[in-house]
XYZ file of C-alpha atoms in Angstrom:
390
model
C -14.023 17.904 29.187
C -16.023 16.957 26.125
C -14.078 13.883 24.167
C -12.180 14.304 21.278
C -13.201 12.557 17.959
C -13.810 8.985 19.361
C -12.343 7.189 16.445
C -9.272 9.005 16.842
C -9.182 8.957 20.714
C -9.342 5.642 20.347
C -6.728 4.322 18.820
C -4.398 2.722 20.796
C -0.360 3.061 20.186
C 0.296 0.915 16.377
C 1.875 -2.373 16.447
C 4.695 -0.474 14.095
C 5.498 2.129 16.920
C 5.771 -0.863 19.287
C 7.653 -3.068 17.121
C 10.080 0.259 16.112
C 10.660 1.011 19.748
C 11.542 -2.782 20.962
C 13.619 -3.139 18.298
C 15.886 -0.025 18.556
C 16.144 -1.306 22.515
C 17.918 -4.234 21.251
C 19.330 -3.818 18.658
C 17.582 -5.475 16.367
C 17.517 -5.279 12.539
C 14.293 -3.542 11.799
C 12.245 -5.760 9.222
C 8.865 -4.685 10.193
C 9.511 -1.200 8.870
C 8.128 -0.828 5.199
C 10.637 1.701 3.409
C 14.053 1.095 1.732
C 17.077 1.598 2.906
C 18.585 3.673 0.325
C 17.649 6.827 -1.318
C 16.557 6.312 -4.478
C 17.268 7.629 -8.243
C 20.712 10.004 -8.274
C 18.772 12.014 -11.240
C 15.053 12.102 -9.577
C 16.821 13.509 -6.642
C 18.953 16.057 -8.126
C 16.477 17.412 -10.558
C 14.311 18.030 -6.993
C 17.584 19.923 -5.823
C 17.374 22.234 -8.919
C 14.228 22.862 -8.824
C 14.815 24.319 -5.012
C 17.212 26.438 -6.367
C 15.519 27.599 -9.477
C 12.506 28.139 -7.872
C 9.469 28.656 -7.756
C 8.930 27.629 -4.085
C 5.881 29.348 -3.616
C 1.993 27.562 -3.817
C 1.497 25.469 -7.119
C -2.014 25.448 -8.317
C -4.189 23.208 -5.701
C -4.513 20.438 -7.510
C -0.604 19.642 -8.890
C 2.296 21.155 -10.925
C 0.755 20.797 -14.984
C 4.223 19.163 -15.783
C 3.086 16.034 -12.652
C -0.416 15.890 -13.834
C 0.203 15.276 -17.534
C 2.877 13.062 -16.370
C 0.647 10.907 -14.120
C -1.440 11.143 -17.175
C 0.806 10.068 -19.796
C 1.921 7.183 -17.726
C -1.821 6.189 -17.065
C -1.654 5.968 -21.099
C 2.321 4.188 -21.493
C 1.067 1.299 -19.012
C -2.923 0.269 -18.935
C -3.869 2.328 -22.116
C -6.304 4.562 -20.094
C -6.847 7.789 -21.793
C -6.839 10.719 -19.169
C -7.682 14.039 -19.307
C -4.952 15.891 -16.714
C -6.690 18.991 -16.458
C -10.138 17.323 -15.272
C -9.255 13.540 -13.682
C -5.419 13.586 -12.055
C -5.085 15.256 -8.954
C -1.498 15.821 -7.039
C -1.044 14.958 -2.737
C 0.866 15.346 -0.070
C 1.322 10.911 -0.203
C -1.000 8.066 -0.604
C -2.306 8.259 2.561
C -3.264 11.749 2.317
C -5.119 10.333 -0.702
C -6.826 8.126 0.561
C -8.003 9.766 3.276
C -9.622 13.085 0.526
C -11.311 9.883 -2.064
C -12.995 8.382 1.460
C -14.157 11.453 3.042
C -15.217 12.959 -0.728
C -17.390 9.606 -1.141
C -18.555 8.922 2.166
C -21.871 9.720 3.855
C -22.416 9.312 7.658
C -24.612 6.180 7.234
C -23.434 4.525 4.151
C -21.088 0.845 4.411
C -17.502 0.655 2.565
C -16.215 -3.053 2.102
C -12.858 -3.809 2.762
C -10.277 -6.933 2.278
C -8.366 -7.456 5.251
C -5.714 -8.024 6.209
C -5.315 -4.212 5.801
C -3.352 -1.212 5.732
C -3.833 0.235 8.777
C -5.561 3.750 7.565
C -8.256 2.410 6.088
C -10.572 1.639 8.625
C -10.561 4.908 11.439
C -10.977 7.219 8.191
C -13.889 5.313 7.181
C -15.378 5.147 10.725
C -14.726 9.010 11.059
C -16.232 9.714 7.808
C -19.319 8.295 9.782
C -19.405 5.483 7.733
C -19.509 1.519 8.577
C -16.425 -0.926 7.392
C -17.965 -4.086 6.559
C -14.170 -6.105 6.295
C -14.255 -9.559 4.165
C -10.976 -11.587 5.186
C -9.205 -13.283 2.738
C -6.882 -16.224 3.706
C -3.808 -17.784 3.702
C -2.101 -19.132 1.494
C -3.167 -17.752 -1.598
C -5.262 -14.956 -0.213
C -8.318 -15.150 -3.389
C -11.251 -13.111 -3.186
C -13.783 -15.003 -1.569
C -16.760 -14.080 -3.935
C -19.661 -15.841 -1.710
C -18.428 -13.440 1.372
C -18.289 -10.781 -0.691
C -21.763 -10.953 -2.534
C -22.516 -11.548 0.421
C -21.092 -8.687 2.304
C -22.768 -5.801 -0.497
C -26.016 -4.235 0.549
C -28.387 -1.281 -0.485
C -25.643 1.099 1.896
C -22.613 -0.443 0.393
C -20.725 2.743 -1.533
C -17.611 1.445 -2.063
C -15.429 -1.017 -2.191
C -11.496 -0.131 -1.004
C -9.371 -2.457 -3.120
C -5.537 -2.784 -2.527
C -3.589 -4.570 -5.223
C -0.972 -5.037 -5.061
C -1.850 -5.774 -1.653
C 0.150 -5.089 1.629
C 1.030 -7.062 3.695
C 0.980 -10.169 1.813
C 2.274 -9.555 -1.401
C -0.920 -10.635 -3.250
C -1.505 -9.422 -6.837
C -5.101 -9.665 -7.964
C -5.669 -11.628 -11.050
C -7.310 -9.941 -14.446
C -10.466 -13.010 -13.687
C -10.397 -12.307 -10.420
C -10.988 -8.427 -10.626
C -13.434 -9.314 -14.061
C -15.468 -10.568 -10.944
C -15.330 -8.527 -8.783
C -15.883 -5.211 -11.073
C -19.130 -6.913 -12.277
C -20.240 -7.008 -8.835
C -19.528 -3.000 -8.535
C -21.428 -2.264 -11.130
C -24.268 -4.362 -10.490
C -24.603 -3.101 -7.366
C -23.359 1.028 -8.630
C -20.774 1.285 -5.839
C -17.620 3.269 -6.391
C -13.871 1.600 -6.034
C -11.281 3.445 -4.507
C -7.925 1.561 -5.500
C -5.106 1.731 -3.373
C -2.426 1.130 -6.648
C 1.039 2.039 -4.743
C 3.042 -0.842 -5.434
C 1.338 -0.482 -9.012
C 5.368 -0.872 -10.385
C 6.722 -3.736 -8.194
C 5.231 -6.710 -9.177
C 6.939 -10.079 -9.120
C 7.073 -13.622 -11.024
C 5.748 -12.595 -14.314
C 2.543 -11.196 -13.316
C 1.092 -7.738 -13.874
C -1.087 -5.070 -12.373
C -4.360 -4.843 -13.850
C -5.733 -1.136 -12.787
C -9.677 -2.242 -11.926
C -10.249 0.933 -14.129
C -9.443 -0.555 -16.732
C -12.406 -3.064 -16.628
C -15.854 -3.034 -17.991
C -17.806 -0.577 -16.094
C -15.247 0.830 -13.726
C -13.775 3.832 -16.015
C -16.183 6.639 -14.029
C -16.485 4.865 -10.619
C -13.303 4.578 -10.065
C -10.912 6.226 -7.982
C -7.221 5.644 -8.584
C -4.606 6.239 -6.554
C -0.569 5.883 -7.100
C 2.592 6.356 -5.356
C 5.694 8.342 -5.780
C 7.469 6.920 -2.525
C 7.118 3.686 -3.910
C 8.029 4.140 -7.443
C 11.165 5.912 -6.938
C 11.915 4.590 -2.922
C 11.415 7.994 -2.273
C 8.936 7.641 0.575
C 9.772 10.685 2.373
C 9.148 12.957 -0.334
C 4.991 12.000 0.355
C 3.829 12.476 -2.657
C 0.637 10.715 -4.196
C -1.583 10.972 -7.341
C -5.345 10.390 -7.638
C -6.739 9.476 -11.107
C -10.272 9.549 -11.549
C -13.219 10.703 -13.469
C -13.996 14.599 -13.791
C -17.255 14.417 -11.548
C -15.607 12.759 -8.717
C -12.368 14.310 -8.856
C -14.179 17.835 -8.887
C -15.212 16.526 -5.129
C -12.213 14.724 -4.358
C -10.231 17.529 -4.818
C -12.446 19.714 -2.451
C -11.595 17.200 -0.204
C -7.903 18.077 -0.611
C -8.195 21.668 -0.377
C -9.120 21.638 3.524
C -6.442 19.051 3.765
C -3.016 20.017 2.804
C -4.528 22.038 -0.250
C -0.848 21.749 -2.409
C 2.159 19.645 -2.057
C 6.065 21.301 -2.720
C 6.470 22.194 -6.230
C 10.254 21.114 -6.560
C 9.339 17.294 -5.477
C 6.649 17.379 -8.065
C 8.844 18.382 -10.573
C 11.179 15.645 -9.652
C 8.551 13.324 -9.914
C 7.493 14.439 -13.462
C 10.753 13.793 -14.537
C 10.659 10.505 -13.229
C 7.379 9.120 -14.720
C 9.054 9.704 -17.931
C 11.543 7.473 -16.774
C 12.757 4.841 -20.010
C 11.178 1.255 -19.248
C 14.706 0.113 -18.064
C 14.050 1.956 -14.934
C 11.067 0.003 -14.140
C 11.938 -3.557 -14.782
C 14.811 -3.461 -13.064
C 12.960 -1.877 -10.286
C 10.800 -4.694 -9.655
C 13.411 -6.895 -10.745
C 15.912 -5.818 -8.273
C 12.992 -5.873 -5.224
C 12.484 -9.271 -6.781
C 15.814 -10.231 -6.277
C 15.851 -9.318 -2.401
C 12.155 -11.278 -1.673
C 13.680 -14.365 -3.105
C 17.011 -13.332 -0.596
C 15.093 -12.856 2.458
C 13.077 -16.122 1.443
C 15.413 -18.272 1.061
C 17.230 -17.485 4.396
C 13.649 -17.868 6.244
C 13.557 -21.298 4.587
C 17.116 -21.612 5.811
C 15.870 -21.161 9.651
C 12.891 -23.074 9.458
C 10.096 -20.556 8.904
C 7.239 -21.528 5.607
C 7.435 -18.194 3.389
C 4.550 -17.902 1.911
C 3.901 -17.145 -1.959
C 4.656 -12.678 -2.176
C 4.166 -11.584 -6.262
C 4.500 -7.939 -5.208
C 4.916 -5.546 -2.721
C 7.526 -5.152 -0.591
C 6.499 -7.960 2.527
C 6.525 -11.147 2.669
C 4.614 -13.557 4.858
C 6.038 -16.506 6.820
C 4.357 -18.840 9.047
C 6.252 -19.870 12.450
C 4.752 -23.171 13.868
C 7.099 -25.229 12.051
C 9.901 -23.252 14.331
C 7.960 -24.851 17.606
C 6.857 -21.739 18.913
C 3.225 -22.110 19.989
C 2.542 -18.568 21.388
C 0.890 -15.710 18.726
C 1.984 -13.944 16.523
C 2.899 -11.063 18.538
C 4.184 -13.053 20.827
C 6.441 -14.509 18.662
C 7.130 -10.996 17.070
C 8.428 -10.109 20.509
C 10.328 -13.278 21.053
C 12.856 -12.893 17.822
C 13.248 -9.064 18.367
C 14.749 -9.859 21.846
C 16.696 -13.420 21.205
C 17.337 -13.216 17.412
C 17.816 -9.450 16.776
C 15.481 -9.006 14.556
C 12.384 -7.322 14.269
C 8.976 -8.615 12.428
C 5.082 -7.346 12.119
C 2.086 -9.812 13.175
C 0.105 -10.258 10.578
C -3.320 -10.464 12.883
C -2.188 -6.493 13.359
C -3.908 -6.712 10.107
C -7.431 -7.782 10.476
C -10.151 -6.601 13.130
C -12.073 -9.575 12.664
C -12.096 -12.232 15.284
C -10.899 -14.849 12.926
C -7.441 -13.925 12.202
C -4.658 -15.355 11.557
C -2.011 -15.441 14.599
C 0.483 -17.874 12.991
C 2.598 -15.807 10.600
C 4.544 -12.825 10.782
C 5.569 -10.105 7.972
C 8.912 -9.212 7.014
C 10.170 -6.519 4.434
C 12.244 -7.209 2.433
C 12.918 -3.999 0.395
C 16.782 -3.491 2.945
C 20.445 -3.547 1.418
C 21.349 -7.394 0.643
C 24.203 -6.989 3.216
C 21.069 -5.949 6.211
C 18.797 -9.359 4.490
C 21.531 -12.057 4.782
C 22.573 -11.415 8.565
C 19.005 -10.805 8.747
C 18.234 -14.538 7.759
C 21.920 -15.317 9.860
C 19.933 -14.257 13.083
C 17.414 -15.978 12.378
C 19.021 -19.812 11.499
C 20.949 -19.225 14.738
C 17.807 -18.478 17.272
C 15.816 -21.085 15.498
C 18.543 -23.749 16.132
C 19.237 -22.274 19.848
C 17.326 -19.968 20.946
C 19.200 -16.657 20.467
C 20.899 -15.848 17.510
């Protein structure tokens, strides 16, 4: 029989699936899973429930409910000073992963090149390659994960169509500084490229850092697509509500892509997210502060167990170096080891790289879990470090 799409048929089972299955098999606490274990704000969920009962429950507008598009535009103005036309410059999607696919498919042609920074979220590469474009990875290095500008400049060619930036960055919790982003913006403008910005963790920023959208910087307003996620902002990952903000001339094409991917998104959930984006500043501040406390709780536990813990200034994740525990294998071998022996699952950081020189001594833990779970995981890892088993 004829072969299926070469990009997707070549993909193996993801490390996330492998580690989750291993965690289930061994009764391990799964800190590899990147989602909260609570149910999100009561008032937002109640708004969704009422909207389902009251209706309508038929197809909403393709670009999204006006109420949510207006709320996204208002949030851009409120948090970042961006003046957005909700009718022409905002679109709602069925999750941020769909938004990413829509943006990449809309912008890329066969033969184009797209620069990404590794470690990188695993959906980036296959969508770029399925569009016929070439991925040009630029690896970042621990512990500070700074943008390596000599390598970035070398990555640009006449075929560079776009730069894909994730900030705050999964999996390492990096929040890029205004100085770094301004220099990156200058390169993008100089090479007449676009920017696709995965900013789903925009409100999950800690330690006095602030999120700076690339779109706010000089020369970027007309060449940037900015992606947000209600799943991350309201701890409602199962709702799969994302949104894209961008200039009208790009959104017209992105909208046409969305039309033939999912077409639209559940209206009741859109109504609830529109309500949520209007919540007062205390909600957004408490979201960040509560997650920062969880980061600190797990980081302290990991240090007590003997790990060297890297800085994490945003997202759901913290990375740790396990070499000080005396383990001499790879990061994947270590993750399997602690899942079986310590009954705690994590994700090897090398899974987020395509380059051969990926670090093999770091693992990613997810801290957006109940405090009791994080304390128990820390205790198990500490017991493992002392005696080899939890």
